[in-house]
XYZ file of C-alpha atoms in Angstrom:
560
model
C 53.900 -7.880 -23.459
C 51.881 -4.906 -24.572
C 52.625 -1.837 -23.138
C 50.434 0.940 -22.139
C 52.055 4.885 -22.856
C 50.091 7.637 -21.987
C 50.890 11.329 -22.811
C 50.289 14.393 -21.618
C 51.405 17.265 -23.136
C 51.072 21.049 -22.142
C 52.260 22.009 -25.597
C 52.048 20.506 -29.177
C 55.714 18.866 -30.039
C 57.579 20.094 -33.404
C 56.881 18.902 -36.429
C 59.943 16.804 -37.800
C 62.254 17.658 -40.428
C 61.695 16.883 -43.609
C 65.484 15.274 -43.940
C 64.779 13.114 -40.595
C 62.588 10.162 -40.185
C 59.070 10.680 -37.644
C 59.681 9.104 -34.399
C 57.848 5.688 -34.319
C 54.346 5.469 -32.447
C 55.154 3.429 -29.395
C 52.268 0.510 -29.423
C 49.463 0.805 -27.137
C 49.067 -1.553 -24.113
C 46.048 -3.323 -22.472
C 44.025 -0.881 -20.359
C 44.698 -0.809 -16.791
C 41.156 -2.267 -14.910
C 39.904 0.550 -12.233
C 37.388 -0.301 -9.249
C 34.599 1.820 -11.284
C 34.948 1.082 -15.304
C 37.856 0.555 -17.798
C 40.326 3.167 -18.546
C 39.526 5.109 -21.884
C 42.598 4.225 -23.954
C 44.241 7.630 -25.014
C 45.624 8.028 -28.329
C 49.560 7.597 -28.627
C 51.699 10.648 -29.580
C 55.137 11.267 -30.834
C 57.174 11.820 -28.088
C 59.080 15.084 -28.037
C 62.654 15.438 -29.269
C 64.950 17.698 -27.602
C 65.270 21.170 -29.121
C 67.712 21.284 -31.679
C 69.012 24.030 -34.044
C 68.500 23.678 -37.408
C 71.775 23.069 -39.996
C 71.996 24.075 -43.357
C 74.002 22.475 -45.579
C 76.505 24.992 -45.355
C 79.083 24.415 -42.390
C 78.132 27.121 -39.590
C 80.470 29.968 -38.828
C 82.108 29.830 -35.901
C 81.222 31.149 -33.270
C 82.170 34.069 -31.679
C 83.500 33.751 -27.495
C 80.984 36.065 -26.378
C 78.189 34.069 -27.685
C 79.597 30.500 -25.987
C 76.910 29.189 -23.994
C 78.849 26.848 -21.316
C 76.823 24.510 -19.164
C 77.377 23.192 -15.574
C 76.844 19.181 -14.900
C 74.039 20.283 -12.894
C 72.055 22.768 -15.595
C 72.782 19.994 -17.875
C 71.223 17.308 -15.908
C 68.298 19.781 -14.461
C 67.480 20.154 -18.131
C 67.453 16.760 -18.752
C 65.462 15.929 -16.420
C 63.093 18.525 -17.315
C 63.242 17.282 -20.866
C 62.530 13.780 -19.935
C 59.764 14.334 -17.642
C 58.104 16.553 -20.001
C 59.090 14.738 -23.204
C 57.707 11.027 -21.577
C 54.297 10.831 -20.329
C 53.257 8.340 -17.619
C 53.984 4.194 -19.515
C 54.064 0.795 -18.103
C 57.377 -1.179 -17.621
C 57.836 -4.911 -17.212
C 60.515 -6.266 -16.108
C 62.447 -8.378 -13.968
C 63.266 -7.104 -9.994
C 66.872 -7.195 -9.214
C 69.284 -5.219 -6.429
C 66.564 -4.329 -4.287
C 66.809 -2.510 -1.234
C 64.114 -0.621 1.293
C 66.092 1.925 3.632
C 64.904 2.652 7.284
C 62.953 5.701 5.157
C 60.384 2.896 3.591
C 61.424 3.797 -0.164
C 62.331 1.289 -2.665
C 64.681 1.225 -5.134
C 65.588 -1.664 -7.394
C 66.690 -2.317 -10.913
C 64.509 -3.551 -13.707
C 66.257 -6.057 -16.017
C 64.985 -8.079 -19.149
C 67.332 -9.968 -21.640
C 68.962 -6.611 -23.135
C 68.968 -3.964 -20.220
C 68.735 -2.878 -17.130
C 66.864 0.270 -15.449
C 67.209 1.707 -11.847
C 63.985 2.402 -10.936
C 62.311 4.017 -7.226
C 59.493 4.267 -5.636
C 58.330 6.415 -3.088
C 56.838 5.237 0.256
C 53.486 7.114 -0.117
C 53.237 5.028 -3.671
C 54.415 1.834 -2.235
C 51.901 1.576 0.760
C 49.256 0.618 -1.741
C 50.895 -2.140 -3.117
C 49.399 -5.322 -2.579
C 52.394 -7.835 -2.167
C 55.864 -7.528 -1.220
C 58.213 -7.132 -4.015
C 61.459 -9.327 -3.721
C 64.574 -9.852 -6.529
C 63.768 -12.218 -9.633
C 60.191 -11.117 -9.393
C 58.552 -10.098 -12.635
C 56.390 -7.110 -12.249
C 54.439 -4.606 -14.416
C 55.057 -1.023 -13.318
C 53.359 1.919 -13.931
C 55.237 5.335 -13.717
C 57.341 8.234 -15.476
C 60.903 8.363 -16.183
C 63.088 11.277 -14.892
C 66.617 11.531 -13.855
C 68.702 11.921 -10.832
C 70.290 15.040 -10.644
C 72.783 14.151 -7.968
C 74.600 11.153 -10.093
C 73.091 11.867 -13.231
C 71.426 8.620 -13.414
C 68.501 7.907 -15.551
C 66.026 6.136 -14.021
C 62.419 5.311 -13.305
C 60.149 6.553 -10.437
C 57.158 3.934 -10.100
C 53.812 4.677 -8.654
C 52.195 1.364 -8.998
C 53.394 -2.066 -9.064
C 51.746 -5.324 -9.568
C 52.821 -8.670 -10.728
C 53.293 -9.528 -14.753
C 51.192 -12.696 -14.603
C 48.425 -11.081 -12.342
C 48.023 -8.082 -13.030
C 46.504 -8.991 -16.358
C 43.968 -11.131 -15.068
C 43.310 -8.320 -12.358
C 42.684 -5.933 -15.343
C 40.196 -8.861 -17.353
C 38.738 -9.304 -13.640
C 37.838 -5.740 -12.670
C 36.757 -5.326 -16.336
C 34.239 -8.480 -16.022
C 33.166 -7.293 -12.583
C 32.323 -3.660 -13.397
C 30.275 -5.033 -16.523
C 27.648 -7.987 -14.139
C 27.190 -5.685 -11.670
C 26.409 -3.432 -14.483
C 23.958 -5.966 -15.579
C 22.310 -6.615 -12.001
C 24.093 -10.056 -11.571
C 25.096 -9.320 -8.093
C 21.890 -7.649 -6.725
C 21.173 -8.689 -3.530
C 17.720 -9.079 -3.897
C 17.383 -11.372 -7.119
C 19.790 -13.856 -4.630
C 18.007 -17.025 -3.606
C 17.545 -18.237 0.348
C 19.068 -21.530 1.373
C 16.543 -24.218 2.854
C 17.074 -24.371 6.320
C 16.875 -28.555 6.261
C 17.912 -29.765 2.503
C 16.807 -32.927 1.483
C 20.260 -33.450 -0.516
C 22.849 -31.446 -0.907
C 24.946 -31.292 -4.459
C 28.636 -30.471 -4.943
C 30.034 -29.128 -7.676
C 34.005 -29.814 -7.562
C 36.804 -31.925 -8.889
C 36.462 -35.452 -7.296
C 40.025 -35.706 -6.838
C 40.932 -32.953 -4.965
C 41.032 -31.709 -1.495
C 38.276 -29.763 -1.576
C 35.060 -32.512 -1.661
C 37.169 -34.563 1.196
C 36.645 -31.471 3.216
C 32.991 -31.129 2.250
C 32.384 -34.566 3.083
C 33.406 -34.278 6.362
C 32.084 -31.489 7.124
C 28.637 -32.804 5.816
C 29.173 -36.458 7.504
C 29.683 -34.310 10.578
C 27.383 -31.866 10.751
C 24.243 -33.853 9.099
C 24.619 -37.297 8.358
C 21.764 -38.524 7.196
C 21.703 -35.618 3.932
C 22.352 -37.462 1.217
C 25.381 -35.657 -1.260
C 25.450 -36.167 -4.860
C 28.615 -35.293 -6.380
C 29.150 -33.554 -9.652
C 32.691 -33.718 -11.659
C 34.187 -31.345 -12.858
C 37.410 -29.648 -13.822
C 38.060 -26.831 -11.907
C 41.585 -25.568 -13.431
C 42.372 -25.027 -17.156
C 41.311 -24.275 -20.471
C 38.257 -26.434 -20.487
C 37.328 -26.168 -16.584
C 35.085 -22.790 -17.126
C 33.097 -24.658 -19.607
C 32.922 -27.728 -18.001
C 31.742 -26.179 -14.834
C 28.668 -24.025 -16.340
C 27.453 -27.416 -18.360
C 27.391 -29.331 -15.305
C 25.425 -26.098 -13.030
C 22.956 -26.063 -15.813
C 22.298 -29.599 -15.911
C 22.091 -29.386 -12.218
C 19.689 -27.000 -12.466
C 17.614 -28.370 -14.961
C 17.336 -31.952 -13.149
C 16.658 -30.398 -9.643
C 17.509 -33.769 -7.669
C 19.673 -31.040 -5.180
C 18.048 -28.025 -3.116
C 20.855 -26.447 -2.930
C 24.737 -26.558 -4.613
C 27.973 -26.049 -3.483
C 30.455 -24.986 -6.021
C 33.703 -25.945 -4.757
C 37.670 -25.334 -4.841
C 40.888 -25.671 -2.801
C 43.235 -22.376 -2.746
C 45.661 -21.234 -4.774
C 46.911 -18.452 -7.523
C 44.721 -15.976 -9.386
C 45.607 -18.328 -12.318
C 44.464 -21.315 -10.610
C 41.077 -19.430 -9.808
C 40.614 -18.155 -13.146
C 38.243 -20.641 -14.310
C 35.094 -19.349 -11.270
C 36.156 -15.416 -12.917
C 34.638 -16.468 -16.351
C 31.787 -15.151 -17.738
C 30.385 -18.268 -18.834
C 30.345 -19.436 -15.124
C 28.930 -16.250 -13.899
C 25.837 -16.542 -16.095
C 25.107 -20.079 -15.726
C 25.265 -19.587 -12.024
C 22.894 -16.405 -12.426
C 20.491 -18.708 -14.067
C 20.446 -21.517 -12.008
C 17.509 -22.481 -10.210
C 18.505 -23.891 -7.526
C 20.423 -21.966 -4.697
C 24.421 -21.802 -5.171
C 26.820 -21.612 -1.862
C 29.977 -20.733 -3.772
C 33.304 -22.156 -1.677
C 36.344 -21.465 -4.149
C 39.617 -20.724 -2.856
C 40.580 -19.504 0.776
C 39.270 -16.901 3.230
C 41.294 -13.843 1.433
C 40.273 -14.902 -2.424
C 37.157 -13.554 -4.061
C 36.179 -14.883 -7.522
C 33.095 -13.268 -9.969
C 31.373 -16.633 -8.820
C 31.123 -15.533 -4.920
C 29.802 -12.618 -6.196
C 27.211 -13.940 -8.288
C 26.297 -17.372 -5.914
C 23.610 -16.543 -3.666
C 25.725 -17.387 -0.477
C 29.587 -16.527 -0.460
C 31.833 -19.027 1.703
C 35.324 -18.023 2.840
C 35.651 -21.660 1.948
C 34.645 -25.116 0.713
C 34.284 -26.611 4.481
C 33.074 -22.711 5.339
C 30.512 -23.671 2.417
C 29.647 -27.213 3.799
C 28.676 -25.551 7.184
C 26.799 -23.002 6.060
C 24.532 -25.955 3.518
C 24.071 -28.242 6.222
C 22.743 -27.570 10.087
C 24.185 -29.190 12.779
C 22.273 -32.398 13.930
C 22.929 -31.870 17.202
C 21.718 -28.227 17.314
C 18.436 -29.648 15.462
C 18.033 -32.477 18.384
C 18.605 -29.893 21.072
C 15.826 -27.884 19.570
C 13.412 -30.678 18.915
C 14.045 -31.926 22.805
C 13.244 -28.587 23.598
C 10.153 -28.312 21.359
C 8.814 -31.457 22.619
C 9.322 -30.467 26.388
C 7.293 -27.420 25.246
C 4.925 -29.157 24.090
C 4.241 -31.509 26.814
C 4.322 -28.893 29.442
C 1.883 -26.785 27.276
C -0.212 -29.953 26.909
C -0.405 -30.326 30.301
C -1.193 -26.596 30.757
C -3.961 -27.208 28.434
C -5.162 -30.055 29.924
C -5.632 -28.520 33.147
C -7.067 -25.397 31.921
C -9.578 -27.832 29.957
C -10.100 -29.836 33.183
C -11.015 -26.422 35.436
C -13.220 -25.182 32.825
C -14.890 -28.580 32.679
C -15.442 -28.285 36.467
C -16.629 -24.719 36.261
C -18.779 -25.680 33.664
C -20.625 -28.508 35.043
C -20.973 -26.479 38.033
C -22.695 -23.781 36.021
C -24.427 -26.518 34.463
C -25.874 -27.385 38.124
C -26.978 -24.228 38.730
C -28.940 -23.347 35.232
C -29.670 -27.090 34.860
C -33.396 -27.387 33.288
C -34.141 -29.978 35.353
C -33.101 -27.638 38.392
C -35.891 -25.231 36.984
C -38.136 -27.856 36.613
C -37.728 -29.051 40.000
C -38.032 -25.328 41.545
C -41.098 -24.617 39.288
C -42.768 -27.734 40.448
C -41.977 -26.746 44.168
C -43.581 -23.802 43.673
C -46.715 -25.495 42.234
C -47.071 -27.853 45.097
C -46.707 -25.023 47.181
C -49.756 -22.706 44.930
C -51.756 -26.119 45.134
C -51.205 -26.431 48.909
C -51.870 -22.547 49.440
C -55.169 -23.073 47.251
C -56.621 -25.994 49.032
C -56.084 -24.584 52.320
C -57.966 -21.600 51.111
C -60.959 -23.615 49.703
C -60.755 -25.328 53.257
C -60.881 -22.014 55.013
C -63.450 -20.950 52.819
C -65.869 -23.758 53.305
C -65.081 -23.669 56.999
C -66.092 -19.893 57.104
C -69.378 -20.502 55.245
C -69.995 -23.227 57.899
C -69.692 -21.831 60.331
C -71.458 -18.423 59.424
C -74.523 -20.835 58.305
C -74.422 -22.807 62.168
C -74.343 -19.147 63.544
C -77.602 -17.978 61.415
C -78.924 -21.461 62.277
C -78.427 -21.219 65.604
C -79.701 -17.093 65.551
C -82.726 -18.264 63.449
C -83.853 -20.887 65.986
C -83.539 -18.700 68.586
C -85.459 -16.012 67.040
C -87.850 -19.079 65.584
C -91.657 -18.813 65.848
C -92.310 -21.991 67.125
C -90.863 -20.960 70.435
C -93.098 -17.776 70.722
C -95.918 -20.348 69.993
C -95.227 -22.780 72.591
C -94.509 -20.013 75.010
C -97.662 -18.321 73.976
C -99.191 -21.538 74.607
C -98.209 -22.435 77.988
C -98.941 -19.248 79.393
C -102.576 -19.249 77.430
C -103.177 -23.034 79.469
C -101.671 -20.954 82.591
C -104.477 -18.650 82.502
C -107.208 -21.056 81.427
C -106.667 -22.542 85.072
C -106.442 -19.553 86.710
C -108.580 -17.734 85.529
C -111.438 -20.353 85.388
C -114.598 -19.567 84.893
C -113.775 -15.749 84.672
C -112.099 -16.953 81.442
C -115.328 -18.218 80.043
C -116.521 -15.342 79.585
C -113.842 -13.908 77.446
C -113.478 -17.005 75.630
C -115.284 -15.890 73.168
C -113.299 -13.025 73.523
C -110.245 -14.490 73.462
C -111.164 -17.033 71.066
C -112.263 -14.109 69.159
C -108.768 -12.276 69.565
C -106.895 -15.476 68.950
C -108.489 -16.753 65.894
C -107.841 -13.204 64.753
C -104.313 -13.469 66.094
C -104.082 -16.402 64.691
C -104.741 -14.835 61.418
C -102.124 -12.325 61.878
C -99.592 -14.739 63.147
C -100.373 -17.261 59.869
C -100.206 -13.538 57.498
C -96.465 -13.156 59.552
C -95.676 -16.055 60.131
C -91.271 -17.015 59.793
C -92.139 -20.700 58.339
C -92.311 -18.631 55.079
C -88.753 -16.684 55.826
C -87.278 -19.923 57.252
C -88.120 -21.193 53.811
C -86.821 -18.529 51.740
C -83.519 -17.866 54.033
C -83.094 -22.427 53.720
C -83.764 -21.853 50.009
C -81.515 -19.260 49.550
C -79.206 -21.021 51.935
C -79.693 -23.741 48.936
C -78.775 -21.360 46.190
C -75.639 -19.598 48.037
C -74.349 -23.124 48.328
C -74.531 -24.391 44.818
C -73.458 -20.763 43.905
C -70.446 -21.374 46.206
C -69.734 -24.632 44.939
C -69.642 -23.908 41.523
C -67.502 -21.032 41.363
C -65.039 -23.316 43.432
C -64.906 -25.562 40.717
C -64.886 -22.643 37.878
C -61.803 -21.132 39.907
C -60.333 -24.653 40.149
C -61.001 -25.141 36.626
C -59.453 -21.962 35.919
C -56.487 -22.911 37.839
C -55.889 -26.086 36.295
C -56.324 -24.448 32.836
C -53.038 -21.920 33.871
C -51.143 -25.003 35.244
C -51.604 -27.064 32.366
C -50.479 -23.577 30.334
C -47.496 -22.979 32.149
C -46.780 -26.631 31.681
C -46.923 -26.993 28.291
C -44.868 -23.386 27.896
C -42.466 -24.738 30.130
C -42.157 -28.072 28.241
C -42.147 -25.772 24.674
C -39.102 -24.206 26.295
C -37.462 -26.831 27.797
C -34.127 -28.484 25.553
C -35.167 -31.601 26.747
C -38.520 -31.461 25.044
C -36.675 -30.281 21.855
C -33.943 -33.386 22.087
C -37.263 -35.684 22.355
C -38.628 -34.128 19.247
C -35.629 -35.571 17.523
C -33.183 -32.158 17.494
C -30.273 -32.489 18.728
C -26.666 -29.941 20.749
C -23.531 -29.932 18.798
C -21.033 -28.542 20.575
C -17.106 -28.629 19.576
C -14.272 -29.695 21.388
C -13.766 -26.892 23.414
C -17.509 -27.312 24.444
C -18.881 -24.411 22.779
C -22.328 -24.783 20.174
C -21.733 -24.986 17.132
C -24.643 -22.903 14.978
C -22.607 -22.005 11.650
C -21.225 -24.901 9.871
C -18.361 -22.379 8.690
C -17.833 -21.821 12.040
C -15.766 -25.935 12.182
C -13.476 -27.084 10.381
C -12.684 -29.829 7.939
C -11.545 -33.041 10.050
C -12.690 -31.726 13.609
C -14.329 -33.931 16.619
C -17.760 -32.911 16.873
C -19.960 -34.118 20.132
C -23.993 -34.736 19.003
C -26.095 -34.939 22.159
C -29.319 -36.661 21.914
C -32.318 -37.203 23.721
C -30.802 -39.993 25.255
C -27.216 -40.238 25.161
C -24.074 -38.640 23.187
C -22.880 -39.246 20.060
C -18.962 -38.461 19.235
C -18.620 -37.521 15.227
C -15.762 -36.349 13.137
C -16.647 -33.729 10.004
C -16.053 -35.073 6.800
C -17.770 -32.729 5.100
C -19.160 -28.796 5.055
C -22.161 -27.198 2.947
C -22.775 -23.681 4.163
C -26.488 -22.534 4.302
C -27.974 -21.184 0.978
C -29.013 -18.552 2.286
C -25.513 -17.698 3.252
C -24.048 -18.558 0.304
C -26.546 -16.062 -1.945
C -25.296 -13.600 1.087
């Protein structure tokens, strides 16, 4: 096992001496993975001997007693220490665990043993609190640390501020190395990351078909979602060939597409049984997959460069099934629930449709054209009745004016005066006698010349002109009550026709006809229906029900 030395020096060590071999360059172990990137590897230096005085060949003189420089068991190990610390810089150590203890004080302190040696090592509780497993005897561990000595005892030994395991902690190192470098790259970016369908029409699995793992998927999926088919895909999932295998088959998965979404699948175990989902090759081909991965490897605690990469991480492979597959009862709970939406808001509708139907036949009633038509004809019945009884009243007032000049004119007539005249004139012809003789002359005389005045005024001639006038007032009369009827019937026929231009019945009859949708509204932009719809066409006489099969805007629109 390689083993990594660091060194740190605050001063440069001494050159050797020419007589003395140079200390041999310990060999450089594999970096030590951190969170963030890779450790830059330091170069290896000499490490430095303790000071020594330099002989000659010449035996040295001895030496005087003042000049005796004697050393306590304490200066000598203080020194040593000192020496050591300095002299070593911070290495690895591999070994095997043996006589370990942990005092109530939570340090540890344990030997490390290989075929040759032994070493007491320690470490310190604040070091061991980050370790991630509890060490126990015949363990083999990799240690990171400095070595020093205790003063106390004089015991060399090693004080450890990290500890993993051999096997692992090299595949932690390749697996922090491979992480820091994809996520480098983008492969884990959240957004790039694919969404599951919510109902997939089959579901594939990517796992060994012997293991423990797919009979846990299966269930899971013959529970949850029966009916979604699964298509298996074999694989390897542990050894030298597995990571291969596995990538080939996600790539052919993904470049069939007879799955809408994967599951790439494994049972638990070791780091080294998980190793093959932490390759690279893996990690790529699941990047480029087109087809949405739900990666299910190992248990709850283990993460792999594949969870990282899949578009959906599972704690594991029945977490995975769950998450690929909805629960068939959930689903019917929801459609029951939909559909008893649905009817209740159909019936909503329904209702709502059947008030506004009422309301609108209503309205209908009241703005009815044949409601107008019936009011407008009222009111000519009633004009024609108010007319007629005027031309009655009319008449009847001429009438009776003309019996009242009648009846003045032949009381103020002529005639009468005549006859009157008359019987008095025979009156006095018998009384009067023969004194009458004598004026007879006279009187005939005075009468033939009244006479002549009464035939120069005379009424005959007014009688005639009033009865001819009388003539002409009535066939004036007459025929402006036949230009005023005329008239009339001139402005009813008028209003009739507008009416009839304005009337939508007289439009149906010209062969138009109301489209009106299924909410009842007109329709008067074809854009304004769509493709499919029920259409209702009435006609002149009747309705016709239609559906559109087809739409071809105006021209003018379309130049618009």
């Amino acid at each position: 096992m390689n083993r990594e030395l660091e060194f740190d020096f605050s001063a440069p060590p001494p050159a050797p001496k020419a007589d003395q071999d140079p200390a041999p360059t310990p060999r450089p172990a594999e970096p030590v993975a951190k969170k963030t990137a890779p450790p830059v590897r330091k170069t290896a230096r000499a490490p430095v001997r303790a000071p020594i005085e330099d002989f000659d060949d010449e035996p040295p003189a001895a030496p005087t007693e003042p000049e005796r420089d004697v050393y306590t068991p304490g200066r000598l190990n203080k020194e040593a220490r000192m020496l050591l610390e300095r002299g070593l810089p911070s290495l690895w150590l591999e070994g095997e665990i043996s006589n370990l203890s942990r005092p109530s004080s939570g340090h540890w302190y344990f030997s490390l043993k290989d075929e040759s040696a032994q070493l007491r090592c320690a470490m310190f509780r604040q070091k061991n609190l980050g370790a991630r497993f509890t060490p126990k005897d015949g363990m083999h561990v990799l240690t990171r640390g400095r070595v020093s000595l205790y003063e106390p005892r004089g015991d060399y030994q090693f004080i450890a501020d990290h500890m993993e395991e051999a096997g692992e902690g090299v595949l932690r190192r390749r697996f922090e190395l491979l992480k820091t470098k994809l996520a480098a790259e983008g492969l884990f970016e959240a957004s790039r990351k694919k969404a599951l369908p919510r109902l997939p029409r089959r579901i594939g699995v990517v796992t060994s078909p012997t293991g423990a793992a797919v009979r846990d998927v299966l269930n899971i999926l013959r529970r949850r979602f029966c009916t979604i088919p699964v298509l298996i895909y074999p694989v390897q999932v542990q050894g030298e060939s597995a990571a291969g295998q596995i990538a080939r088959t996600i790539r052919m998965a993904s470049a069939r597409a007879e799955c809408d979404v994967l599951i790439v699948a494994r049972g638990g175990g070791s780091l080294e049984d998980l190793w093959a989902f932490n390759e690279e090759v893996v990690a790529r081909a699941i990047f480029d997959c087109q087809i949405p991965i739900v990666s299910g490897v190992g248990h709850e605690v283990d993460f792999t460069i594949a969870d990282f990469v899949a578009d959906v991480r599972a704690p594991t492979p029945s977490g995975a099934a769950e998450i690929v597959a909805p629960d068939c009862n959930e689903w019917t709970r929801s459609v029951d629930l939909l559909g008893r939406r649905a009817r209740n808001a159909m019936v909503r509708s329904m209702a709502a449709r059947q008030q506004r139907l009422v309301w609108l036949e209503r309205r209908l009633a009241q703005v009815h054209p044949g409601v107008e038509l019936r009011q407008k004809a009222q009111r000519l019945d009633d004009l024609e009745q108010r007319l007629s009884r005027c031309m009655r009243h009319g008449l009847f007032q001429r009438r009776h004016s003309l019996v009242e000049l009648a009846a003045h004119l032949r009381q103020r007539s002529p005639a009468l005066r005549v006859s009157a005249a008359r019987g008095r004139l025979e009156i006095a012809r018998k009384t009067l006698g023969t004194s009458l003789q004598r004026r007879v002359s006279v009187a005939e005389s005075r009468l033939r010349h009244a006479a002549s005045d009464l035939r120069q005024q005379s009424p005959v001639a007014r009688i005639v002109a009033l009865r001819r006038r009388v003539e002409i007032a009535d066939r004036n009369m007459e025929t402006s009550l036949q230009r005023q009827l005329r008239i009339l019937e001139a402005r009813f026929k008028v209003a009739a026709g507008k009416l009839n231009t304005v009337s939508p019945l007289a439009t149906l009859q010209r062969g138009y006809a109301i489209v009106t949708d299924a909410q009842g509204t007109v329709v008067t932009d074809a854009t304004s229906v769509n493709k499919g719809d029920i259409i209702q066409t009435r006609l002149s006489r009747g309705t016709v029900q239609a559906r559109v099969e087809h739409i071809t805007p105006h021209r003018d629109d379309e130049n618009q």
